[in-house]
């Protein structure tokens, strides 16, 4: 039975209560996790602080890097095991689960080599002075992680924080935490000192809330919904705790009439089908220049009709959604769209092997979706692509920017000048030109504008968020 991981020890929750772990493939309970509360967070924060004061805080950046490199290698050795754990926990098709395990390997590898390259500056100032800056870790960092990519988000968030010299208390989603408990065990095996990485499971409103309220937490990295992101900002504001927020998205794929549709097609499909559409950076809106619209819909529609959802082990295009309420949410959006007269162009299938008790949704392509409709504005977080047409570049920009989100956008055009103009005019943390990186790119700074959040994770840039800059002015005459 997976326990909390505190100070390199598997521990029960203080309350002794547990929560069920449900397999999304068949809706059955197959495991339990600890239902932790504020007392468990207190224990984890205490262990983390002790580690920072006594061991981790004494390590050089190079020593931290070496341990992260060992962890990367250990995760690589256990990649199949970790992929299998996360596959069952989240319902991911085999290829996706393996991709996620290998991304974790790469995150640790990237940050292993990054921490000792975080240089400060020297600043010309008054005569007789020397001024320098250096980056210091925040201290004990809190990491609240969602269910859609547990390993990947752990890698980018905890990897960056550790490399920068912090110690971590992690609160995974109550819907998907098993792979992260195992990663923490592997970290202990390769020599991470007790308290460097702690994982405490349970409900967000209980243990997540306790984490962000804890006065011993010096920085919060939150990845999740805009609703909870707002709550966390309010709580953190009370005690002036810095926060990085990675929230949702409503990614536009903008297809101009000169685009190479054959090249775009796999990116359009994968951008919304990957992880059954449960991806913050999913390309969930298809904006196509009028005149090219019908042709594109025909090609994308044909591809959608061939998409199959089914049990994760069959490794089809889509696995199940994470839980029953998520499936009901997706169906609710689709019913609302249909009753508003929005037409379905094509729908994929759910294979016969999929148990009725599992949470499967068929991939669905909708057309002529009005920009103001809820399905064009809010995250469905399922395999639903909303197509709409635009006349010219100005209208494309207006539509691309016409939601509260601004995370990732894709632009498809052969016109070089337009590529640059669009990259500048679209409000998003990442703009992909003639490609689309739903969730990808360990090296690429990632984060949002507007309701998609603020701060950046991934890439070298993340290290700045996990540190605070100190300026030292020396008057030596
Ligand atoms: P969620 O906001 O419901 O939960 C995220 C995490 O927050 C979970 O661990 C949950 O237990 C915890 N939580 C819930 N209430 C809390 C509270 N009051 N205090 C502290 N923690 C609390 O999101 P979800 O349903 O797990 O994930 C889906 C959402 O995450 C989507 O909106 C998606 O776009 C977003 N997401 C964003 C990114 C990104 O990098 N921008 C990546 C993945 C997912």
Coordinates of C-alpha atoms and ligand atoms in Angstrom, one line a residue:
X1 CA 0.0 0.0 0.0
X2 CA 1.6 3.3 -1.1
X3 CA 2.3 5.6 1.9
X4 CA 3.3 9.2 2.3
X5 CA 7.1 9.6 1.7
X6 CA 8.5 11.8 4.4
X7 CA 12.2 11.9 5.3
X8 CA 12.8 8.9 3.1
X9 CA 10.4 6.8 5.1
X10 CA 7.0 5.4 4.1
X11 CA 4.6 6.7 6.7
X12 CA 0.9 6.4 7.3
X13 CA -1.2 9.6 7.6
X14 CA -1.5 10.9 11.1
X15 CA -5.3 10.4 10.9
X16 CA -4.9 6.8 9.7
X17 CA -7.5 7.5 7.0
X18 CA -7.2 6.4 3.3
X19 CA -8.7 7.2 -0.1
X20 CA -9.5 4.8 -2.8
X21 CA -7.5 4.7 -6.1
X22 CA -9.7 4.0 -9.1
X23 CA -8.6 2.5 -12.4
X24 CA -10.1 4.8 -15.1
X25 CA -10.1 1.9 -17.5
X26 CA -12.8 0.0 -15.7
X27 CA -13.9 2.3 -12.8
X28 CA -12.9 -0.2 -10.2
X29 CA -10.9 0.5 -7.0
X30 CA -7.6 -1.3 -6.9
X31 CA -5.5 0.5 -4.3
X32 CA -5.7 3.0 -1.5
X33 CA -3.6 6.1 -0.7
X34 CA -3.1 8.1 2.5
X35 CA -5.7 10.8 3.2
X36 CA -3.4 13.3 4.9
X37 CA -4.1 16.5 6.6
X38 CA -2.3 19.5 8.1
X39 CA -0.4 17.4 10.7
X40 CA 1.2 15.4 7.9
X41 CA 2.2 18.6 6.1
X42 CA 3.7 19.8 9.3
X43 CA 5.8 16.7 9.5
X44 CA 6.9 17.0 5.9
X45 CA 7.8 20.6 6.2
X46 CA 9.8 19.9 9.4
X47 CA 11.7 17.1 7.6
X48 CA 12.4 19.4 4.6
X49 CA 13.7 22.2 6.8
X50 CA 16.0 20.0 8.7
X51 CA 17.4 18.6 5.4
X52 CA 17.9 22.1 4.1
X53 CA 19.7 23.2 7.3
X54 CA 21.8 20.1 7.8
X55 CA 22.6 18.5 4.4
X56 CA 21.0 19.8 1.2
X57 CA 21.9 23.4 2.0
X58 CA 25.5 22.4 2.5
X59 CA 25.8 20.7 -0.9
X60 CA 27.5 22.6 -3.8
X61 CA 25.5 23.1 -7.0
X62 CA 27.7 20.4 -8.6
X63 CA 26.9 17.9 -5.9
X64 CA 23.2 18.5 -6.3
X65 CA 23.6 18.1 -10.0
X66 CA 25.4 14.7 -9.6
X67 CA 22.6 13.4 -7.4
X68 CA 20.0 14.6 -10.0
X69 CA 22.0 12.8 -12.7
X70 CA 21.9 9.6 -10.6
X71 CA 18.2 10.0 -10.2
X72 CA 17.8 10.5 -13.9
X73 CA 19.7 7.2 -14.6
X74 CA 17.7 5.4 -11.9
X75 CA 14.4 6.6 -13.4
X76 CA 15.6 5.5 -16.8
X77 CA 16.3 2.0 -15.4
X78 CA 12.7 1.9 -13.9
X79 CA 11.0 3.7 -16.8
X80 CA 8.8 0.7 -17.8
X81 CA 7.8 0.2 -14.2
X82 CA 7.0 3.9 -13.7
X83 CA 5.1 4.0 -17.0
X84 CA 3.0 1.0 -16.0
X85 CA 2.2 2.6 -12.6
X86 CA 1.1 5.8 -14.2
X87 CA -0.7 4.0 -17.0
X88 CA -3.0 2.3 -14.5
X89 CA -3.4 5.4 -12.3
X90 CA -4.2 7.8 -15.2
X91 CA -5.5 5.6 -18.0
X92 CA -2.7 6.5 -20.4
X93 CA -2.1 4.5 -23.6
X94 CA 1.3 2.7 -23.4
X95 CA 3.2 5.0 -25.7
X96 CA 2.0 8.1 -23.7
X97 CA 2.9 6.6 -20.4
X98 CA 6.4 5.7 -21.7
X99 CA 6.9 9.1 -23.2
X100 CA 6.0 10.6 -19.8
X101 CA 8.5 8.4 -17.9
X102 CA 11.2 9.3 -20.4
X103 CA 10.4 13.0 -20.1
X104 CA 11.0 12.6 -16.4
X105 CA 14.4 11.1 -17.1
X106 CA 15.2 14.1 -19.4
X107 CA 14.0 16.7 -16.8
X108 CA 16.3 15.4 -14.2
X109 CA 19.1 15.2 -16.7
X110 CA 18.5 18.7 -17.9
X111 CA 18.4 20.2 -14.4
X112 CA 21.3 18.1 -13.2
X113 CA 23.4 20.0 -15.7
X114 CA 21.8 23.4 -15.1
X115 CA 22.1 24.2 -11.4
X116 CA 25.9 25.0 -11.5
X117 CA 25.4 27.4 -14.4
X118 CA 23.2 29.8 -12.6
X119 CA 25.6 32.8 -12.5
X120 CA 25.0 36.2 -11.0
X121 CA 26.4 39.5 -12.3
X122 CA 28.8 42.1 -11.3
X123 CA 27.4 45.6 -11.7
X124 CA 29.4 48.8 -12.3
X125 CA 28.5 51.3 -9.5
X126 CA 30.2 54.1 -7.6
X127 CA 34.0 54.4 -7.4
X128 CA 35.3 52.4 -4.5
X129 CA 32.5 49.8 -4.7
X130 CA 32.1 46.3 -6.0
X131 CA 28.5 45.1 -6.5
X132 CA 27.6 41.5 -7.3
X133 CA 24.4 39.5 -7.4
X134 CA 23.7 35.9 -6.7
X135 CA 20.7 33.6 -6.8
X136 CA 19.7 32.0 -3.6
X137 CA 17.1 29.2 -3.2
X138 CA 13.8 30.1 -1.6
X139 CA 14.2 27.3 0.9
X140 CA 11.3 24.8 1.4
X141 CA 9.2 24.8 -1.8
X142 CA 5.7 23.4 -2.1
X143 CA 4.6 21.7 -5.3
X144 CA 0.9 21.1 -6.0
X145 CA 0.6 18.8 -9.0
X146 CA -2.5 17.8 -11.1
X147 CA -3.4 14.4 -12.4
X148 CA -2.9 14.8 -16.1
X149 CA 0.9 14.5 -16.3
X150 CA 2.2 13.6 -12.8
X151 CA 5.7 12.5 -13.8
X152 CA 6.3 15.3 -16.3
X153 CA 5.1 18.0 -14.0
X154 CA 7.0 16.6 -11.0
X155 CA 10.1 16.5 -13.2
X156 CA 9.9 20.1 -14.4
X157 CA 8.9 21.5 -11.0
X158 CA 10.8 19.4 -8.5
X159 CA 13.8 19.0 -10.8
X160 CA 14.2 22.8 -11.2
X161 CA 13.6 23.5 -7.5
X162 CA 16.2 20.9 -6.3
X163 CA 18.8 22.1 -8.9
X164 CA 18.4 25.6 -7.6
X165 CA 19.1 24.4 -4.0
X166 CA 15.6 24.1 -2.6
X167 CA 14.0 21.1 -0.8
X168 CA 10.5 20.0 -1.7
X169 CA 7.2 19.1 -0.3
X170 CA 5.0 17.6 -3.0
X171 CA 1.2 17.3 -3.0
X172 CA 0.1 15.2 -6.0
X173 CA -3.4 15.0 -7.2
X174 CA -5.7 12.6 -5.2
X175 CA -6.5 11.1 -8.6
X176 CA -2.9 10.3 -9.6
X177 CA 0.0 10.0 -7.2
X178 CA 1.3 6.5 -7.3
X179 CA 4.2 7.1 -9.8
X180 CA 5.4 10.1 -7.7
X181 CA 5.6 8.1 -4.5
X182 CA 7.8 5.6 -6.4
X183 CA 10.0 8.3 -7.8
X184 CA 10.6 9.6 -4.3
X185 CA 11.6 6.1 -3.2
X186 CA 14.0 5.9 -6.1
X187 CA 15.5 9.3 -5.1
X188 CA 16.1 7.9 -1.6
X189 CA 17.8 4.8 -3.2
X190 CA 20.3 7.0 -5.1
X191 CA 21.2 9.0 -2.0
X192 CA 19.0 12.0 -1.8
X193 CA 19.1 12.9 1.9
X194 CA 16.0 12.4 4.1
X195 CA 13.7 15.4 3.7
X196 CA 14.9 16.6 0.3
X197 CA 11.9 15.2 -1.5
X198 CA 8.7 14.6 0.4
X199 CA 5.4 13.4 -1.0
X200 CA 2.1 13.8 0.9
X201 CA -1.1 12.6 -0.6
X202 CA -4.8 13.5 0.0
X203 CA -7.5 15.9 -1.1
X204 CA -6.7 19.3 -2.4
X205 CA -9.0 21.2 -0.1
X206 CA -7.5 19.4 2.9
X207 CA -3.8 18.6 2.5
X208 CA -3.3 20.9 -0.5
X209 CA -4.8 23.8 1.4
X210 CA -2.7 22.9 4.5
X211 CA 0.5 23.0 2.3
X212 CA -0.1 26.4 0.9
X213 CA -1.1 27.8 4.3
X214 CA 2.0 26.4 6.1
X215 CA 4.3 29.2 7.3
X216 CA 7.3 27.0 6.6
X217 CA 6.7 26.9 2.9
X218 CA 8.8 29.6 1.2
X219 CA 7.5 29.2 -2.4
X220 CA 4.6 27.5 -4.1
X221 CA 4.6 26.0 -7.5
X222 CA 1.0 25.2 -8.5
X223 CA -0.1 23.5 -11.7
X224 CA -3.8 23.0 -12.0
X225 CA -7.1 24.7 -12.7
X226 CA -7.6 28.5 -12.8
X227 CA -10.2 28.2 -10.0
X228 CA -7.8 26.6 -7.6
X229 CA -5.0 28.9 -8.8
X230 CA -7.1 31.8 -7.7
X231 CA -7.7 30.3 -4.2
X232 CA -4.0 29.6 -3.8
X233 CA -3.0 33.1 -4.8
X234 CA -5.4 34.5 -2.1
X235 CA -4.0 32.2 0.6
X236 CA -0.4 32.9 -0.4
X237 CA -1.0 36.7 -0.5
X238 CA -1.9 36.6 3.2
X239 CA 1.7 35.7 4.1
X240 CA 3.5 37.2 1.0
X241 CA 4.6 33.8 -0.3
X242 CA 5.8 33.8 -3.9
X243 CA 3.8 31.6 -6.3
X244 CA 4.3 30.2 -9.8
X245 CA 1.0 29.4 -11.5
X246 CA 0.7 27.1 -14.4
X247 CA -3.0 27.1 -15.2
X248 CA -5.2 26.1 -18.1
X249 CA -5.3 26.9 -21.8
X250 CA -7.6 27.1 -24.9
X251 CA -4.9 26.7 -27.5
X252 CA -5.6 27.9 -31.1
X253 CA -4.2 26.1 -34.1
X254 CA -4.3 28.9 -36.7
X255 CA -4.3 27.6 -40.3
X256 CA -3.8 30.1 -43.1
X257 CA -4.8 29.3 -46.7
X258 CA -1.1 28.8 -47.7
X259 CA -0.5 26.2 -45.0
X260 CA 0.8 22.8 -45.8
X261 CA -2.2 20.9 -44.4
X262 CA -0.5 17.4 -44.8
X263 CA 2.3 18.6 -42.6
X264 CA -0.1 20.2 -40.1
X265 CA -2.5 17.3 -39.8
X266 CA -0.6 15.0 -37.4
X267 CA 0.1 18.0 -35.2
X268 CA -3.6 19.1 -35.2
X269 CA -4.8 15.6 -34.3
X270 CA -2.1 14.9 -31.7
X271 CA -2.5 18.4 -30.2
X272 CA -6.1 17.5 -29.1
X273 CA -6.0 13.7 -28.8
X274 CA -2.8 13.4 -26.7
X275 CA -3.8 12.2 -23.2
X276 CA -7.4 12.2 -24.4
X277 CA -7.4 16.0 -24.6
X278 CA -6.6 16.3 -20.9
X279 CA -3.7 18.6 -21.6
X280 CA -3.4 22.3 -20.6
X281 CA -1.6 23.1 -23.8
X282 CA -4.0 21.1 -26.0
X283 CA -4.8 22.7 -29.4
X284 CA -8.5 22.7 -28.7
X285 CA -9.6 25.4 -31.2
X286 CA -9.0 25.0 -35.0
X287 CA -9.1 28.5 -36.7
X288 CA -9.0 28.1 -40.5
X289 CA -8.9 30.8 -43.1
X290 CA -12.1 30.9 -45.1
X291 CA -11.8 29.4 -48.5
X292 CA -9.5 26.7 -47.0
X293 CA -12.0 25.8 -44.3
X294 CA -14.1 23.1 -46.0
X295 CA -11.0 21.4 -47.3
X296 CA -9.3 21.3 -43.9
X297 CA -12.5 20.1 -42.1
X298 CA -12.7 17.3 -44.6
X299 CA -9.2 16.2 -44.0
X300 CA -9.3 16.6 -40.2
X301 CA -12.8 15.0 -40.1
X302 CA -11.6 11.9 -41.9
X303 CA -8.7 11.6 -39.4
X304 CA -11.1 12.0 -36.5
X305 CA -13.4 9.3 -37.7
X306 CA -10.5 6.8 -37.6
X307 CA -9.6 7.7 -34.0
X308 CA -10.2 4.9 -31.5
X309 CA -10.5 5.1 -27.7
X310 CA -10.1 2.0 -25.5
X311 CA -8.3 0.3 -22.7
X312 CA -4.8 1.8 -22.1
X313 CA -3.0 -1.5 -22.6
X314 CA -4.4 -1.7 -26.2
X315 CA -2.3 1.5 -26.8
X316 CA -4.9 3.1 -29.1
X317 CA -5.2 6.8 -29.9
X318 CA -7.0 7.6 -26.7
X319 CA -7.3 6.0 -23.3
X320 CA -10.1 6.7 -20.8
X321 CA -10.6 10.1 -19.1
X322 CA -9.3 10.3 -15.5
X323 CA -12.6 10.0 -13.7
X324 CA -16.4 9.8 -14.0
X325 CA -17.0 13.4 -13.3
X326 CA -14.5 14.4 -16.0
X327 CA -16.4 12.2 -18.5
X328 CA -19.7 13.8 -17.4
X329 CA -18.1 17.2 -17.9
X330 CA -17.1 16.5 -21.4
X331 CA -20.5 15.0 -22.3
X332 CA -22.1 18.1 -20.7
X333 CA -20.2 20.4 -23.0
X334 CA -21.1 18.4 -26.0
X335 CA -24.8 18.3 -25.1
X336 CA -24.8 22.1 -24.6
X337 CA -23.1 22.6 -27.9
X338 CA -25.6 20.3 -29.7
X339 CA -28.6 22.0 -28.2
X340 CA -27.1 25.4 -29.4
X341 CA -27.2 24.0 -32.9
X342 CA -23.4 23.4 -33.2
X343 CA -22.8 20.6 -35.8
X344 CA -20.5 17.6 -35.3
X345 CA -18.3 17.0 -38.4
X346 CA -16.9 13.7 -37.2
X347 CA -16.6 11.4 -34.2
X348 CA -14.2 8.6 -33.5
X349 CA -15.2 5.4 -31.9
X350 CA -14.9 3.5 -28.5
X351 CA -13.7 0.0 -29.1
X352 CA -15.8 -3.0 -27.9
X353 CA -13.1 -4.1 -25.5
X354 CA -13.6 -0.9 -23.4
X355 CA -15.6 -1.9 -20.2
X356 CA -18.9 0.1 -19.8
X357 CA -17.7 1.0 -16.3
X358 CA -14.6 2.8 -17.7
X359 CA -14.5 6.6 -18.5
X360 CA -14.1 6.6 -22.3
X361 CA -15.0 9.6 -24.6
X362 CA -14.9 9.5 -28.4
X363 CA -12.9 12.2 -30.2
X364 CA -15.3 14.8 -31.6
X365 CA -14.8 17.5 -34.2
X366 CA -17.3 20.4 -34.1
X367 CA -17.7 23.1 -36.8
X368 CA -18.7 26.7 -37.0
X369 CA -18.4 27.1 -33.2
X370 CA -19.3 30.7 -32.2
X371 CA -16.4 32.4 -30.4
X372 CA -18.7 33.4 -27.5
X373 CA -20.0 29.9 -26.9
X374 CA -18.8 28.3 -23.7
X375 CA -17.1 25.4 -25.6
X376 CA -15.0 27.9 -27.5
X377 CA -14.0 29.8 -24.3
X378 CA -13.6 27.2 -21.5
X379 CA -11.3 24.2 -21.1
X380 CA -13.3 21.0 -22.0
X381 CA -10.3 18.9 -21.0
X382 CA -11.4 16.1 -23.3
X383 CA -10.9 15.1 -26.9
X384 CA -13.1 17.8 -28.4
X385 CA -11.9 20.1 -31.2
X386 CA -13.9 23.3 -32.0
X387 CA -13.4 24.5 -35.6
X388 CA -14.2 28.0 -36.8
X389 CA -13.2 30.2 -39.7
X390 CA -11.6 33.6 -40.1
X391 CA -11.2 36.1 -43.0
X392 CA -7.8 37.7 -42.6
X393 CA -4.8 38.0 -40.3
X394 CA -6.5 40.7 -38.1
X395 CA -9.5 38.5 -37.4
X396 CA -7.2 35.4 -36.8
X397 CA -5.4 37.4 -34.1
X398 CA -8.6 38.7 -32.6
X399 CA -10.0 35.2 -32.4
X400 CA -6.8 33.6 -31.1
X401 CA -6.6 36.2 -28.4
X402 CA -10.4 36.1 -27.7
X403 CA -10.4 33.9 -24.6
X404 CA -9.2 34.5 -21.1
X405 CA -6.3 32.0 -21.7
X406 CA -2.9 32.5 -23.3
X407 CA -0.8 29.5 -22.9
X408 CA 0.2 27.9 -26.3
X409 CA -0.7 28.7 -29.9
X410 CA 0.1 27.2 -33.3
X411 CA 0.4 29.1 -36.5
X412 CA 0.5 27.4 -39.9
X413 CA 1.6 29.5 -42.9
X414 CA 4.4 29.5 -45.5
X415 CA 4.7 33.3 -45.4
X416 CA 7.8 34.2 -43.4
X417 CA 6.8 37.8 -42.6
X418 CA 3.4 36.6 -41.4
X419 CA 5.1 34.0 -39.2
X420 CA 6.9 36.8 -37.3
X421 CA 3.9 39.1 -37.2
X422 CA 1.7 36.4 -35.8
X423 CA 4.3 35.3 -33.2
X424 CA 4.4 38.8 -32.0
X425 CA 0.6 39.5 -32.0
X426 CA -0.7 36.3 -30.5
X427 CA -0.8 36.5 -26.7
X428 CA 0.6 33.2 -25.4
X429 CA 3.5 31.9 -23.4
X430 CA 4.6 29.7 -26.4
X431 CA 3.9 30.2 -30.1
X432 CA 4.8 27.3 -32.4
X433 CA 5.2 28.1 -36.1
X434 CA 4.5 25.2 -38.5
X435 CA 4.6 22.7 -35.6
X436 CA 2.8 22.4 -32.3
X437 CA 4.2 21.2 -29.0
X438 CA 1.4 20.1 -26.7
X439 CA 3.2 19.6 -23.4
X440 CA 6.5 19.1 -25.1
X441 CA 10.0 20.6 -24.8
X442 CA 11.9 20.1 -21.6
X443 CA 14.3 22.8 -22.6
X444 CA 11.6 25.4 -23.6
X445 CA 10.4 27.9 -21.0
X446 CA 6.7 27.3 -20.5
X447 CA 3.9 29.2 -18.8
X448 CA 1.0 31.5 -19.5
X449 CA -0.4 34.9 -19.8
X450 CA -3.8 36.0 -18.5
X451 CA -5.8 33.2 -16.9
X452 CA -3.2 30.7 -17.9
X453 CA -1.0 31.9 -15.0
X454 CA 2.4 33.5 -14.6
X455 CA 6.0 32.5 -14.0
X456 CA 7.8 30.0 -16.1
X457 CA 8.8 26.4 -15.6
X458 CA 10.9 24.2 -17.9
X459 CA 14.1 25.2 -19.5
X460 CA 16.8 27.3 -17.7
X461 CA 14.3 30.0 -17.1
X462 CA 12.6 27.9 -14.4
X463 CA 15.7 28.3 -12.2
X464 CA 15.1 32.1 -11.9
X465 CA 11.6 31.3 -10.5
X466 CA 13.0 28.9 -7.9
X467 CA 15.5 31.4 -6.6
X468 CA 15.6 34.9 -5.2
X469 CA 18.2 37.4 -6.3
X470 CA 20.4 39.0 -3.7
X471 CA 22.5 42.1 -4.5
X472 CA 25.6 42.6 -2.4
X473 CA 27.3 46.1 -2.5
X474 CA 30.8 46.2 -1.0
X475 CA 32.4 49.6 -0.3
X476 CA 36.2 49.0 -0.2
X477 CA 37.5 52.4 -1.1
Ligands
LIG1 P1 -7.2 21.1 -9.9 O1 -6.9 22.6 -9.9 O2 -8.5 20.6 -9.5 O3 -6.1 20.3 -9.0 C1 -4.7 20.5 -9.1 C2 -4.1 20.2 -7.8 O4 -4.5 21.2 -6.8 C3 -4.5 18.8 -7.2 O5 -3.3 18.3 -6.6 C4 -5.5 19.2 -6.2 O6 -5.6 18.2 -5.2 C5 -5.0 20.5 -5.7 N1 -6.0 21.3 -5.0 C6 -7.3 21.4 -5.2 N2 -7.9 22.3 -4.4 C7 -6.9 22.8 -3.6 C8 -6.8 23.8 -2.6 N3 -7.9 24.4 -2.2 N4 -5.6 24.2 -2.2 C9 -4.5 23.6 -2.6 N5 -4.5 22.6 -3.5 C10 -5.7 22.2 -4.0 O7 -6.7 20.7 -11.4 P2 -6.8 19.2 -12.0 O8 -8.2 18.9 -12.3 O9 -6.0 18.3 -11.2 O10 -6.0 19.4 -13.4 C11 -6.6 20.0 -14.5 C12 -6.3 21.5 -14.6 O11 -4.8 21.7 -14.5 C13 -6.7 22.0 -15.9 O12 -7.3 23.3 -15.8 C14 -5.4 22.1 -16.7 O13 -5.3 23.0 -17.7 C15 -4.4 22.5 -15.6 N6 -3.0 22.1 -16.0 C16 -2.2 23.1 -16.3 C17 -0.9 22.8 -16.7 C18 0.1 23.9 -17.1 O14 1.3 23.7 -17.1 N7 -0.3 25.1 -17.4 C19 -0.5 21.5 -16.8 C20 -1.4 20.5 -16.5 C21 -2.7 20.9 -16.0

